[in-house]
């Protein structure tokens, strides 16, 4: 249990599921709730009763405060914000009133966090709900989980797990305050713990023998049926096929009939996790929702059909970057198009190897850590390995890290790859990854031993460190430096000094090195074209050398 979670007040999660909305919001919030519960938090859900609401599923593990059912029949023909607003079933003001009413009946008048994962909610709802819960001794904090970046938020913490290439970090710059911590990108994708466990273990795929078909539990457009019809082609008959579809799908009977027509095909009941089937498969064909990150974590090549408008932008970005093959939107993808894509994959006689760099599966751990904290005593270090390359680039290109670096430009992946691979075998570099108790990587510290310049500087190592955004503001940097200095001593012996060069306006890093026992030596000017910058120089000396 983390220290911050001891005696923590309830955490409330506001999300909905229905046949219209789908199950994705509730399922990813359940993943987060499980992680928060593991850390000692008390979690309750606020969900509106609707057909397909999944309230009974949540009640197996958590308290659910049910909001009264509202008709969603007026959604037909709506698009964009009008559609998402209609998913609420009422006005935002009415939703706030109903939330506060059920909380009062349940005797909950003080919470530590509110989590909002609903496309129908924005800053209007957020301000009103927080105001209604502010009567306790401590105002609650707000986490917003979003995918759309189309409305303003009054959030302390914002998660968007989607991939948009170079613009990923810019999407909310005018939609959230500068004080809002933003966890952006697939490294924060909310996956079950089994994905992090399997992430380093899945072997490379070498040929196409097994196909996984999954378009969500409901699949209202029956894309599963379209795929199965395409798979009736005799040229695809040797493929082993796993099909997953929910019991509540309106097309389940049709799918059952198609499965019966095809050998080597299994229709699975709803599973607690797709991880096993993803690990066994050589190719997936499915939707562009949350399962995208599950497939990416385990390196499964995928053919994707976007089943909702909000899936198209990031699916296109992933297609351009080579992480998947996008066929298009569900209303435009035909059986013939699906058949052609599968036949082409089979004709290639091999499976394209897809990088697992998008996510390591620890997103829920990182989000939980940002909410309830982490004990300094639980941090450990391990040497960096090849699989850490993408994560280190993610940290290096974090906007705050770049702003505090001598060169503020983003680092190109090719340049980082060359630097990283050389460093793995460089005896004068010590690169270490900081881990939370569950093995989640949360930062890095690096020592670069310098060539001998003078007798007094015979053994000097330049130090560099950074923490994931989820771990900042918790006083962890000093402990990271302390552990790093111990590792440096073990690596190079007692006599090595550590030197840090820090920009004067980097208040946090200057305070960190002062607290870690470094001595400020001087201010100097370093030239990194086209900039010349003043730099504070800090030195740590072993006790025996003081």
Coordinates of C-alpha atoms in Angstrom, one line a residue:
X1 CA 0.0 0.0 0.0
X2 CA 1.3 3.5 -0.9
X3 CA 1.7 6.0 1.9
X4 CA -0.7 8.4 0.3
X5 CA -3.4 5.7 0.2
X6 CA -3.5 5.1 3.9
X7 CA -6.7 6.5 5.2
X8 CA -7.6 7.8 1.7
X9 CA -11.2 9.0 1.3
X10 CA -13.4 7.4 -1.3
X11 CA -12.6 7.8 -5.0
X12 CA -15.7 8.3 -7.2
X13 CA -15.7 7.2 -10.9
X14 CA -18.5 8.7 -13.1
X15 CA -18.8 6.6 -16.3
X16 CA -21.6 4.9 -18.3
X17 CA -22.1 2.0 -20.6
X18 CA -25.1 1.1 -22.8
X19 CA -25.8 -0.5 -26.2
X20 CA -25.4 3.0 -27.7
X21 CA -22.3 4.2 -25.8
X22 CA -20.6 0.8 -25.8
X23 CA -18.6 -0.8 -22.9
X24 CA -15.2 0.8 -23.4
X25 CA -15.5 3.6 -20.8
X26 CA -16.7 1.3 -18.0
X27 CA -14.1 -1.4 -18.8
X28 CA -11.1 0.9 -18.7
X29 CA -12.4 2.6 -15.5
X30 CA -12.8 -0.9 -14.0
X31 CA -9.1 -1.5 -14.8
X32 CA -8.2 1.7 -13.1
X33 CA -10.4 0.9 -10.1
X34 CA -8.8 -2.4 -9.6
X35 CA -5.4 -0.8 -9.5
X36 CA -6.5 1.8 -7.1
X37 CA -8.1 -0.8 -4.9
X38 CA -4.8 -2.8 -4.9
X39 CA -3.1 0.4 -3.7
X40 CA -5.5 0.6 -0.7
X41 CA -8.1 3.1 -2.1
X42 CA -11.8 2.8 -1.7
X43 CA -13.6 3.1 -5.0
X44 CA -17.3 3.7 -5.9
X45 CA -18.9 4.1 -9.3
X46 CA -21.6 6.5 -10.4
X47 CA -23.4 5.0 -13.4
X48 CA -26.7 5.6 -15.1
X49 CA -29.1 2.8 -15.6
X50 CA -29.5 2.0 -19.3
X51 CA -29.9 -1.1 -21.4
X52 CA -26.5 -2.6 -21.5
X53 CA -25.2 -0.6 -18.6
X54 CA -22.8 -3.2 -17.0
X55 CA -23.8 -2.1 -13.5
X56 CA -24.3 -5.8 -12.4
X57 CA -20.7 -6.5 -13.7
X58 CA -19.2 -3.7 -11.7
X59 CA -21.2 -4.7 -8.6
X60 CA -19.3 -7.9 -8.4
X61 CA -16.3 -5.9 -7.2
X62 CA -17.3 -2.4 -6.3
X63 CA -20.1 -0.3 -4.8
X64 CA -22.2 1.2 -7.6
X65 CA -24.4 4.3 -7.0
X66 CA -27.0 4.0 -9.8
X67 CA -28.5 7.1 -11.4
X68 CA -32.0 6.9 -12.7
X69 CA -32.5 5.7 -16.3
X70 CA -33.1 8.4 -18.9
X71 CA -34.3 7.8 -22.5
X72 CA -31.6 8.0 -25.2
X73 CA -34.1 7.6 -28.0
X74 CA -33.4 11.2 -29.3
X75 CA -29.8 10.3 -30.4
X76 CA -30.8 9.2 -33.9
X77 CA -29.2 11.5 -36.5
X78 CA -27.1 13.4 -34.1
X79 CA -23.3 13.8 -34.6
X80 CA -20.3 15.2 -32.7
X81 CA -20.9 17.1 -29.5
X82 CA -24.7 16.9 -30.0
X83 CA -24.5 13.1 -30.0
X84 CA -22.1 12.9 -27.1
X85 CA -24.2 15.3 -25.1
X86 CA -27.3 13.1 -25.7
X87 CA -25.5 10.1 -24.2
X88 CA -25.9 11.7 -20.8
X89 CA -29.7 11.3 -21.1
X90 CA -30.3 14.7 -19.4
X91 CA -28.6 18.1 -19.0
X92 CA -25.2 18.3 -17.2
X93 CA -26.9 20.3 -14.4
X94 CA -29.5 17.5 -13.9
X95 CA -26.7 14.9 -13.9
X96 CA -24.8 16.9 -11.2
X97 CA -28.0 17.1 -9.1
X98 CA -28.7 13.4 -9.4
X99 CA -25.1 12.5 -8.5
X100 CA -25.1 14.7 -5.4
X101 CA -28.5 13.2 -4.4
X102 CA -27.4 9.6 -4.6
X103 CA -24.1 10.4 -2.8
X104 CA -26.1 12.1 0.0
X105 CA -28.3 9.0 0.3
X106 CA -25.2 6.8 0.5
X107 CA -23.7 9.1 3.2
X108 CA -20.7 10.1 1.1
X109 CA -20.0 13.8 1.5
X110 CA -16.2 13.9 1.2
X111 CA -14.0 12.3 -1.4
X112 CA -10.3 12.5 -2.4
X113 CA -10.8 12.1 -6.2
X114 CA -13.5 12.3 -8.7
X115 CA -12.9 10.5 -12.0
X116 CA -15.0 11.6 -15.0
X117 CA -14.9 9.4 -18.1
X118 CA -17.9 10.5 -20.2
X119 CA -18.0 12.3 -23.6
X120 CA -21.1 14.1 -22.4
X121 CA -19.4 15.9 -19.6
X122 CA -17.3 19.0 -19.7
X123 CA -16.1 21.9 -17.5
X124 CA -19.7 22.9 -16.7
X125 CA -20.4 19.6 -15.0
X126 CA -16.9 19.4 -13.4
X127 CA -17.1 22.8 -11.7
X128 CA -20.6 22.2 -10.4
X129 CA -19.9 18.7 -9.0
X130 CA -16.7 19.8 -7.4
X131 CA -18.5 22.7 -5.8
X132 CA -21.1 20.4 -4.5
X133 CA -18.5 18.2 -2.9
X134 CA -16.3 21.0 -1.4
X135 CA -18.0 21.0 2.0
X136 CA -15.4 18.6 3.5
X137 CA -12.1 19.4 5.0
X138 CA -10.3 18.9 1.7
X139 CA -11.6 19.7 -1.8
X140 CA -11.5 16.7 -4.1
X141 CA -9.2 16.5 -7.0
X142 CA -10.5 15.7 -10.5
X143 CA -9.2 13.2 -13.1
X144 CA -10.7 13.5 -16.5
X145 CA -10.3 10.6 -19.0
X146 CA -10.8 11.8 -22.5
X147 CA -10.1 10.9 -26.1
X148 CA -11.7 13.7 -28.1
X149 CA -9.9 17.0 -27.1
X150 CA -13.0 18.9 -28.2
X151 CA -14.0 20.7 -24.9
X152 CA -12.6 22.4 -21.9
X153 CA -11.9 20.7 -18.6
X154 CA -11.4 21.8 -15.0
X155 CA -9.0 18.9 -14.2
X156 CA -6.1 18.4 -11.9
X157 CA -5.1 15.4 -13.9
X158 CA -6.0 14.5 -17.5
X159 CA -5.5 11.2 -19.3
X160 CA -5.7 10.6 -23.0
X161 CA -4.2 7.3 -23.9
X162 CA -4.4 7.8 -27.7
X163 CA -1.6 8.2 -30.3
X164 CA -1.5 11.2 -32.6
X165 CA 2.1 11.3 -33.6
X166 CA 3.9 14.6 -33.1
X167 CA 0.8 16.5 -32.0
X168 CA 0.0 14.1 -29.1
X169 CA 1.3 16.5 -26.5
X170 CA -0.4 19.6 -27.9
X171 CA -4.0 18.5 -28.1
X172 CA -5.1 19.9 -24.7
X173 CA -2.9 23.0 -24.5
X174 CA -5.9 25.3 -24.7
X175 CA -8.4 23.0 -23.1
X176 CA -6.9 22.6 -19.6
X177 CA -5.1 24.9 -17.2
X178 CA -1.3 25.0 -17.0
X179 CA -1.6 23.4 -13.5
X180 CA -3.2 20.3 -14.9
X181 CA -0.9 17.3 -15.2
X182 CA -1.5 15.7 -18.6
X183 CA -0.7 12.0 -19.1
X184 CA -0.9 11.7 -22.9
X185 CA -0.2 8.7 -25.1
X186 CA -0.3 4.9 -25.1
X187 CA 2.2 4.5 -22.3
X188 CA -0.7 5.5 -20.0
X189 CA -3.2 3.1 -21.7
X190 CA -5.4 1.4 -19.0
X191 CA -4.6 -2.3 -19.4
X192 CA -4.9 -5.2 -17.0
X193 CA -1.7 -6.3 -15.2
X194 CA -1.4 -9.4 -17.3
X195 CA -0.4 -7.3 -20.2
X196 CA 2.7 -5.9 -18.5
X197 CA 3.6 -9.4 -17.4
X198 CA 3.3 -10.8 -20.9
X199 CA 4.8 -7.8 -22.7
X200 CA 8.5 -9.0 -22.6
X201 CA 7.6 -12.7 -23.1
X202 CA 5.6 -12.9 -26.3
X203 CA 7.9 -14.4 -29.1
X204 CA 8.0 -12.9 -32.5
X205 CA 5.4 -14.1 -35.0
X206 CA 6.9 -15.8 -38.1
X207 CA 3.9 -16.9 -40.2
X208 CA 0.1 -16.4 -40.3
X209 CA -1.6 -19.4 -38.8
X210 CA -4.0 -18.0 -36.2
X211 CA -6.4 -15.1 -36.5
X212 CA -8.3 -13.2 -33.7
X213 CA -11.6 -11.5 -34.5
X214 CA -13.0 -9.1 -32.0
X215 CA -15.0 -5.9 -32.6
X216 CA -16.2 -5.3 -29.0
X217 CA -18.7 -7.1 -26.9
X218 CA -21.8 -5.6 -28.7
X219 CA -20.6 -5.1 -32.3
X220 CA -23.8 -3.3 -33.4
X221 CA -22.7 -3.2 -37.1
X222 CA -22.0 -7.0 -37.2
X223 CA -18.4 -6.6 -38.5
X224 CA -17.8 -10.0 -36.9
X225 CA -20.3 -11.5 -39.4
X226 CA -18.6 -9.7 -42.3
X227 CA -15.2 -11.1 -41.4
X228 CA -16.6 -14.6 -41.0
X229 CA -18.2 -14.4 -44.5
X230 CA -14.8 -13.2 -45.9
X231 CA -13.2 -16.2 -44.1
X232 CA -15.4 -18.6 -46.0
X233 CA -13.1 -18.1 -49.0
X234 CA -11.4 -21.5 -49.7
X235 CA -7.9 -19.8 -49.8
X236 CA -8.4 -18.9 -46.1
X237 CA -9.7 -22.3 -45.0
X238 CA -6.5 -23.3 -43.2
X239 CA -6.5 -20.4 -40.8
X240 CA -7.4 -21.1 -37.2
X241 CA -9.8 -18.4 -36.1
X242 CA -10.8 -17.3 -32.6
X243 CA -13.9 -15.1 -32.4
X244 CA -15.0 -13.2 -29.3
X245 CA -18.4 -11.7 -29.0
X246 CA -20.6 -10.7 -26.0
X247 CA -23.8 -12.6 -25.1
X248 CA -25.8 -9.4 -25.4
X249 CA -24.8 -8.7 -29.0
X250 CA -27.8 -8.5 -31.3
X251 CA -26.0 -10.4 -33.9
X252 CA -24.7 -13.4 -31.8
X253 CA -27.1 -15.9 -33.4
X254 CA -26.0 -15.0 -36.9
X255 CA -22.4 -15.2 -35.8
X256 CA -23.0 -18.6 -34.3
X257 CA -24.4 -19.9 -37.6
X258 CA -21.4 -18.6 -39.5
X259 CA -18.9 -20.1 -37.1
X260 CA -20.7 -23.5 -37.5
X261 CA -20.1 -23.3 -41.3
X262 CA -16.3 -22.9 -40.9
X263 CA -13.8 -25.5 -39.6
X264 CA -11.0 -24.5 -37.2
X265 CA -13.2 -21.7 -35.8
X266 CA -14.1 -21.1 -32.2
X267 CA -16.6 -18.7 -30.8
X268 CA -15.6 -17.8 -27.2
X269 CA -17.8 -16.7 -24.4
X270 CA -16.9 -13.3 -23.0
X271 CA -13.5 -13.6 -21.4
X272 CA -12.1 -11.8 -18.3
X273 CA -9.1 -10.8 -20.5
X274 CA -8.1 -11.2 -24.2
X275 CA -4.4 -11.4 -23.3
X276 CA -4.2 -15.1 -23.8
X277 CA -5.8 -15.1 -27.2
X278 CA -3.8 -12.0 -28.3
X279 CA -0.5 -13.7 -27.2
X280 CA -1.5 -16.9 -29.3
X281 CA -2.6 -15.1 -32.4
X282 CA -0.5 -14.1 -35.4
X283 CA -2.9 -11.5 -36.7
X284 CA -6.0 -9.7 -35.4
X285 CA -8.9 -8.0 -37.2
X286 CA -10.9 -5.8 -35.0
X287 CA -12.0 -2.3 -33.9
X288 CA -9.9 0.7 -33.2
X289 CA -10.9 1.2 -29.5
X290 CA -9.2 0.2 -26.3
X291 CA -8.2 -3.2 -27.6
X292 CA -5.8 -1.3 -29.9
X293 CA -3.5 -0.9 -26.9
X294 CA -3.8 -4.5 -25.8
X295 CA -2.8 -5.7 -29.2
X296 CA 0.1 -3.2 -29.4
X297 CA 1.4 -4.1 -26.0
X298 CA 1.8 -7.8 -27.1
X299 CA 3.0 -6.9 -30.5
X300 CA 0.1 -8.4 -32.5
X301 CA -0.2 -7.1 -36.1
X302 CA -3.7 -5.8 -36.7
X303 CA -6.2 -5.0 -39.5
X304 CA -8.5 -2.4 -38.1
X305 CA -12.0 -1.1 -38.8
X306 CA -13.0 2.1 -37.0
X307 CA -16.4 1.4 -35.4
X308 CA -16.9 5.0 -34.1
X309 CA -16.0 8.4 -35.5
X310 CA -13.6 9.2 -32.6
X311 CA -11.5 6.1 -33.5
X312 CA -10.7 7.3 -37.0
X313 CA -8.1 10.1 -36.2
X314 CA -5.8 8.0 -34.0
X315 CA -6.3 4.9 -36.1
X316 CA -5.1 6.9 -39.1
X317 CA -2.1 8.2 -37.2
X318 CA -1.2 4.6 -36.2
X319 CA -1.6 3.5 -39.8
X320 CA 0.7 6.2 -41.0
X321 CA 3.3 5.2 -38.4
X322 CA 3.1 1.5 -39.4
X323 CA 1.6 0.2 -36.2
X324 CA -1.5 -1.2 -37.9
X325 CA -3.4 -1.4 -41.2
X326 CA -6.6 0.7 -41.3
X327 CA -9.3 -0.5 -43.7
X328 CA -11.6 2.4 -42.9
X329 CA -14.8 3.2 -41.1
X330 CA -17.4 0.5 -40.4
X331 CA -20.0 1.9 -42.8
X332 CA -17.6 1.8 -45.7
X333 CA -15.7 -1.5 -45.3
X334 CA -17.1 -4.4 -47.3
X335 CA -16.7 -8.2 -47.1
X336 CA -14.7 -8.1 -50.3
X337 CA -12.3 -5.5 -48.8
X338 CA -11.8 -7.6 -45.7
X339 CA -11.3 -10.8 -47.8
X340 CA -8.7 -8.9 -50.0
X341 CA -6.8 -7.7 -46.9
X342 CA -6.6 -11.2 -45.4
X343 CA -5.6 -12.8 -48.7
X344 CA -2.8 -10.3 -49.1
X345 CA -1.6 -11.0 -45.5
X346 CA -1.6 -14.7 -46.3
X347 CA 0.2 -14.2 -49.6
X348 CA 3.0 -12.4 -47.9
X349 CA 4.0 -15.8 -46.3
X350 CA 5.1 -13.9 -43.2
X351 CA 3.7 -11.6 -40.5
X352 CA 4.9 -8.0 -40.3
X353 CA 6.7 -7.6 -37.0
X354 CA 5.0 -4.8 -35.0
X355 CA 7.0 -3.0 -32.4
X356 CA 5.8 -3.2 -28.8
X357 CA 7.1 0.3 -28.3
X358 CA 3.7 2.0 -28.0
X359 CA 3.0 0.7 -24.5
X360 CA 4.5 -1.5 -21.9
X361 CA 1.2 -2.3 -20.2
X362 CA 1.9 -0.2 -17.0
X363 CA -0.5 2.6 -17.8
X364 CA -3.0 1.8 -14.9
X365 CA 0.0 1.7 -12.5
X366 CA 1.2 5.1 -13.6
X367 CA -2.2 6.7 -13.3
X368 CA -2.8 5.2 -9.9
X369 CA 0.6 6.4 -8.8
X370 CA -0.2 9.9 -9.9
X371 CA -3.4 9.8 -7.9
X372 CA -2.5 8.1 -4.6
X373 CA 1.3 8.5 -4.6
X374 CA 4.2 6.1 -4.0
X375 CA 6.5 5.5 -1.0
X376 CA 10.1 6.5 -1.6
X377 CA 11.2 3.2 0.1
X378 CA 9.5 1.2 -2.7
X379 CA 11.7 2.6 -5.5
X380 CA 14.4 0.4 -6.9
X381 CA 16.8 0.6 -9.9
X382 CA 17.8 -1.8 -12.6
X383 CA 20.1 -1.5 -15.7
X384 CA 18.5 -0.3 -18.9
X385 CA 17.9 -2.9 -21.6
X386 CA 17.1 -2.8 -25.3
X387 CA 13.4 -2.9 -24.6
X388 CA 13.6 0.4 -22.7
X389 CA 14.5 2.5 -25.9
X390 CA 11.0 3.7 -26.7
X391 CA 10.2 4.6 -23.1
X392 CA 13.4 6.6 -22.7
X393 CA 12.6 8.5 -25.8
X394 CA 9.1 9.2 -24.5
X395 CA 10.6 10.6 -21.3
X396 CA 13.3 12.6 -23.2
X397 CA 10.7 14.3 -25.4
X398 CA 8.3 15.1 -22.6
X399 CA 7.6 18.9 -23.0
X400 CA 8.7 19.7 -19.5
X401 CA 12.0 17.7 -19.9
X402 CA 12.8 19.5 -23.2
X403 CA 12.1 22.9 -21.7
X404 CA 14.6 22.2 -18.9
X405 CA 17.2 20.8 -21.3
X406 CA 20.1 22.6 -22.9
X407 CA 18.6 21.8 -26.3
X408 CA 14.8 22.3 -26.3
X409 CA 14.2 20.6 -29.7
X410 CA 12.5 17.3 -29.8
X411 CA 14.8 14.3 -30.3
X412 CA 14.4 12.4 -33.5
X413 CA 13.8 8.6 -33.1
X414 CA 16.8 7.8 -35.4
X415 CA 19.2 10.0 -33.4
X416 CA 17.9 8.5 -30.1
X417 CA 18.3 5.0 -31.4
X418 CA 21.9 5.5 -32.4
X419 CA 22.7 7.2 -29.0
X420 CA 20.9 4.5 -27.0
X421 CA 22.4 1.5 -28.8
X422 CA 25.9 2.9 -28.4
X423 CA 25.3 3.5 -24.7
X424 CA 24.3 -0.1 -24.0
X425 CA 27.8 -1.3 -24.6
X426 CA 29.7 1.9 -23.4
X427 CA 31.7 1.0 -20.2
X428 CA 31.7 4.8 -19.3
X429 CA 27.9 5.0 -19.3
X430 CA 25.7 3.8 -16.4
X431 CA 22.0 4.0 -17.4
X432 CA 19.5 2.9 -14.8
X433 CA 15.7 2.6 -14.8
X434 CA 13.7 3.5 -11.7
X435 CA 10.9 1.1 -10.8
X436 CA 7.9 1.2 -8.5
X437 CA 7.2 -1.8 -6.3
X438 CA 5.1 -3.6 -9.0
X439 CA 7.9 -3.2 -11.6
X440 CA 6.4 -0.2 -13.3
X441 CA 9.2 2.0 -14.9
X442 CA 8.8 5.6 -13.6
X443 CA 12.1 7.3 -14.4
X444 CA 15.7 7.1 -15.3
X445 CA 19.1 8.2 -14.0
X446 CA 22.3 8.2 -16.1
X447 CA 26.0 8.7 -15.3
X448 CA 28.5 9.4 -18.1
X449 CA 32.1 9.1 -17.0
X450 CA 34.2 11.7 -18.5
X451 CA 37.6 11.4 -20.1
X452 CA 40.5 12.5 -17.8
X453 CA 40.9 16.3 -18.2
X454 CA 43.2 17.0 -15.2
X455 CA 44.5 15.4 -12.1
X456 CA 41.7 16.9 -10.0
X457 CA 39.0 15.8 -12.4
X458 CA 40.4 12.3 -13.0
X459 CA 37.1 10.5 -12.1
X460 CA 34.0 12.6 -12.9
X461 CA 30.6 11.4 -14.1
X462 CA 28.0 13.8 -15.5
X463 CA 24.6 13.0 -14.1
X464 CA 21.2 13.2 -15.8
X465 CA 17.8 12.2 -14.5
X466 CA 14.1 12.5 -15.3
X467 CA 10.9 11.2 -13.8
X468 CA 7.7 10.2 -15.7
X469 CA 5.1 12.9 -15.4
X470 CA 3.0 10.6 -13.2
X471 CA 5.8 10.5 -10.6
X472 CA 6.6 14.2 -10.3
X473 CA 5.8 16.4 -7.3
X474 CA 6.2 13.5 -4.8
X475 CA 9.8 14.1 -3.6
X476 CA 11.1 11.1 -5.5
X477 CA 14.0 12.7 -7.3
X478 CA 16.2 12.9 -4.2
X479 CA 15.7 9.2 -3.5
X480 CA 16.5 8.5 -7.2
X481 CA 19.8 10.4 -6.9
X482 CA 20.7 8.6 -3.7
X483 CA 20.1 5.2 -5.2
X484 CA 21.9 6.2 -8.4
X485 CA 25.0 7.3 -6.4
X486 CA 25.1 4.0 -4.7
X487 CA 25.0 2.2 -8.0
X488 CA 27.7 4.5 -9.4
X489 CA 29.9 3.6 -6.5
X490 CA 29.4 -0.1 -7.1
X491 CA 30.1 0.4 -10.8
X492 CA 33.2 2.6 -10.7
X493 CA 34.5 2.6 -7.1
X494 CA 34.8 5.0 -4.3
X495 CA 36.6 7.8 -6.0
X496 CA 34.2 9.0 -8.7
X497 CA 32.6 12.4 -8.3
X498 CA 29.2 13.2 -9.8
X499 CA 28.6 16.5 -11.5
X500 CA 25.2 17.9 -12.5
X501 CA 24.8 20.9 -14.8
X502 CA 21.4 22.5 -14.4
X503 CA 19.7 25.6 -15.9
X504 CA 19.1 28.3 -13.2
X505 CA 15.4 28.4 -13.8
X506 CA 15.0 24.6 -13.3
X507 CA 14.0 25.1 -9.6
X508 CA 13.1 21.5 -9.0
X509 CA 16.4 20.0 -10.2
X510 CA 18.5 22.7 -8.4
X511 CA 16.6 21.9 -5.1
X512 CA 17.0 18.2 -5.7
X513 CA 20.8 18.3 -6.0
X514 CA 21.0 20.6 -3.0
X515 CA 19.0 18.2 -0.9
X516 CA 21.0 15.2 -2.2
X517 CA 24.2 16.6 -0.7
X518 CA 25.7 18.2 -3.8
X519 CA 27.7 21.4 -3.5
X520 CA 27.0 24.3 -5.9
X521 CA 30.4 25.1 -7.4
X522 CA 29.8 27.9 -10.0
X523 CA 27.7 29.3 -12.7
X524 CA 29.1 28.9 -16.2
X525 CA 28.0 29.6 -19.7
X526 CA 27.5 26.7 -22.0
X527 CA 27.0 27.2 -25.7
X528 CA 24.5 24.9 -27.5
X529 CA 23.9 26.6 -30.9
X530 CA 21.9 28.7 -31.4
X531 CA 21.6 29.3 -27.7
X532 CA 24.2 30.3 -25.0
X533 CA 22.9 29.5 -21.5
X534 CA 24.0 30.1 -18.0
X535 CA 24.3 26.8 -16.1
X536 CA 24.6 26.0 -12.4
X537 CA 27.2 23.3 -11.7
X538 CA 26.7 21.0 -8.8
X539 CA 29.3 18.4 -7.5
X540 CA 28.9 15.4 -5.2
X541 CA 32.1 14.0 -3.6
X542 CA 32.3 10.6 -1.9
X543 CA 32.7 11.1 1.9
X544 CA 36.2 9.7 1.8
X545 CA 37.2 12.3 -0.8
X546 CA 35.6 15.3 1.0

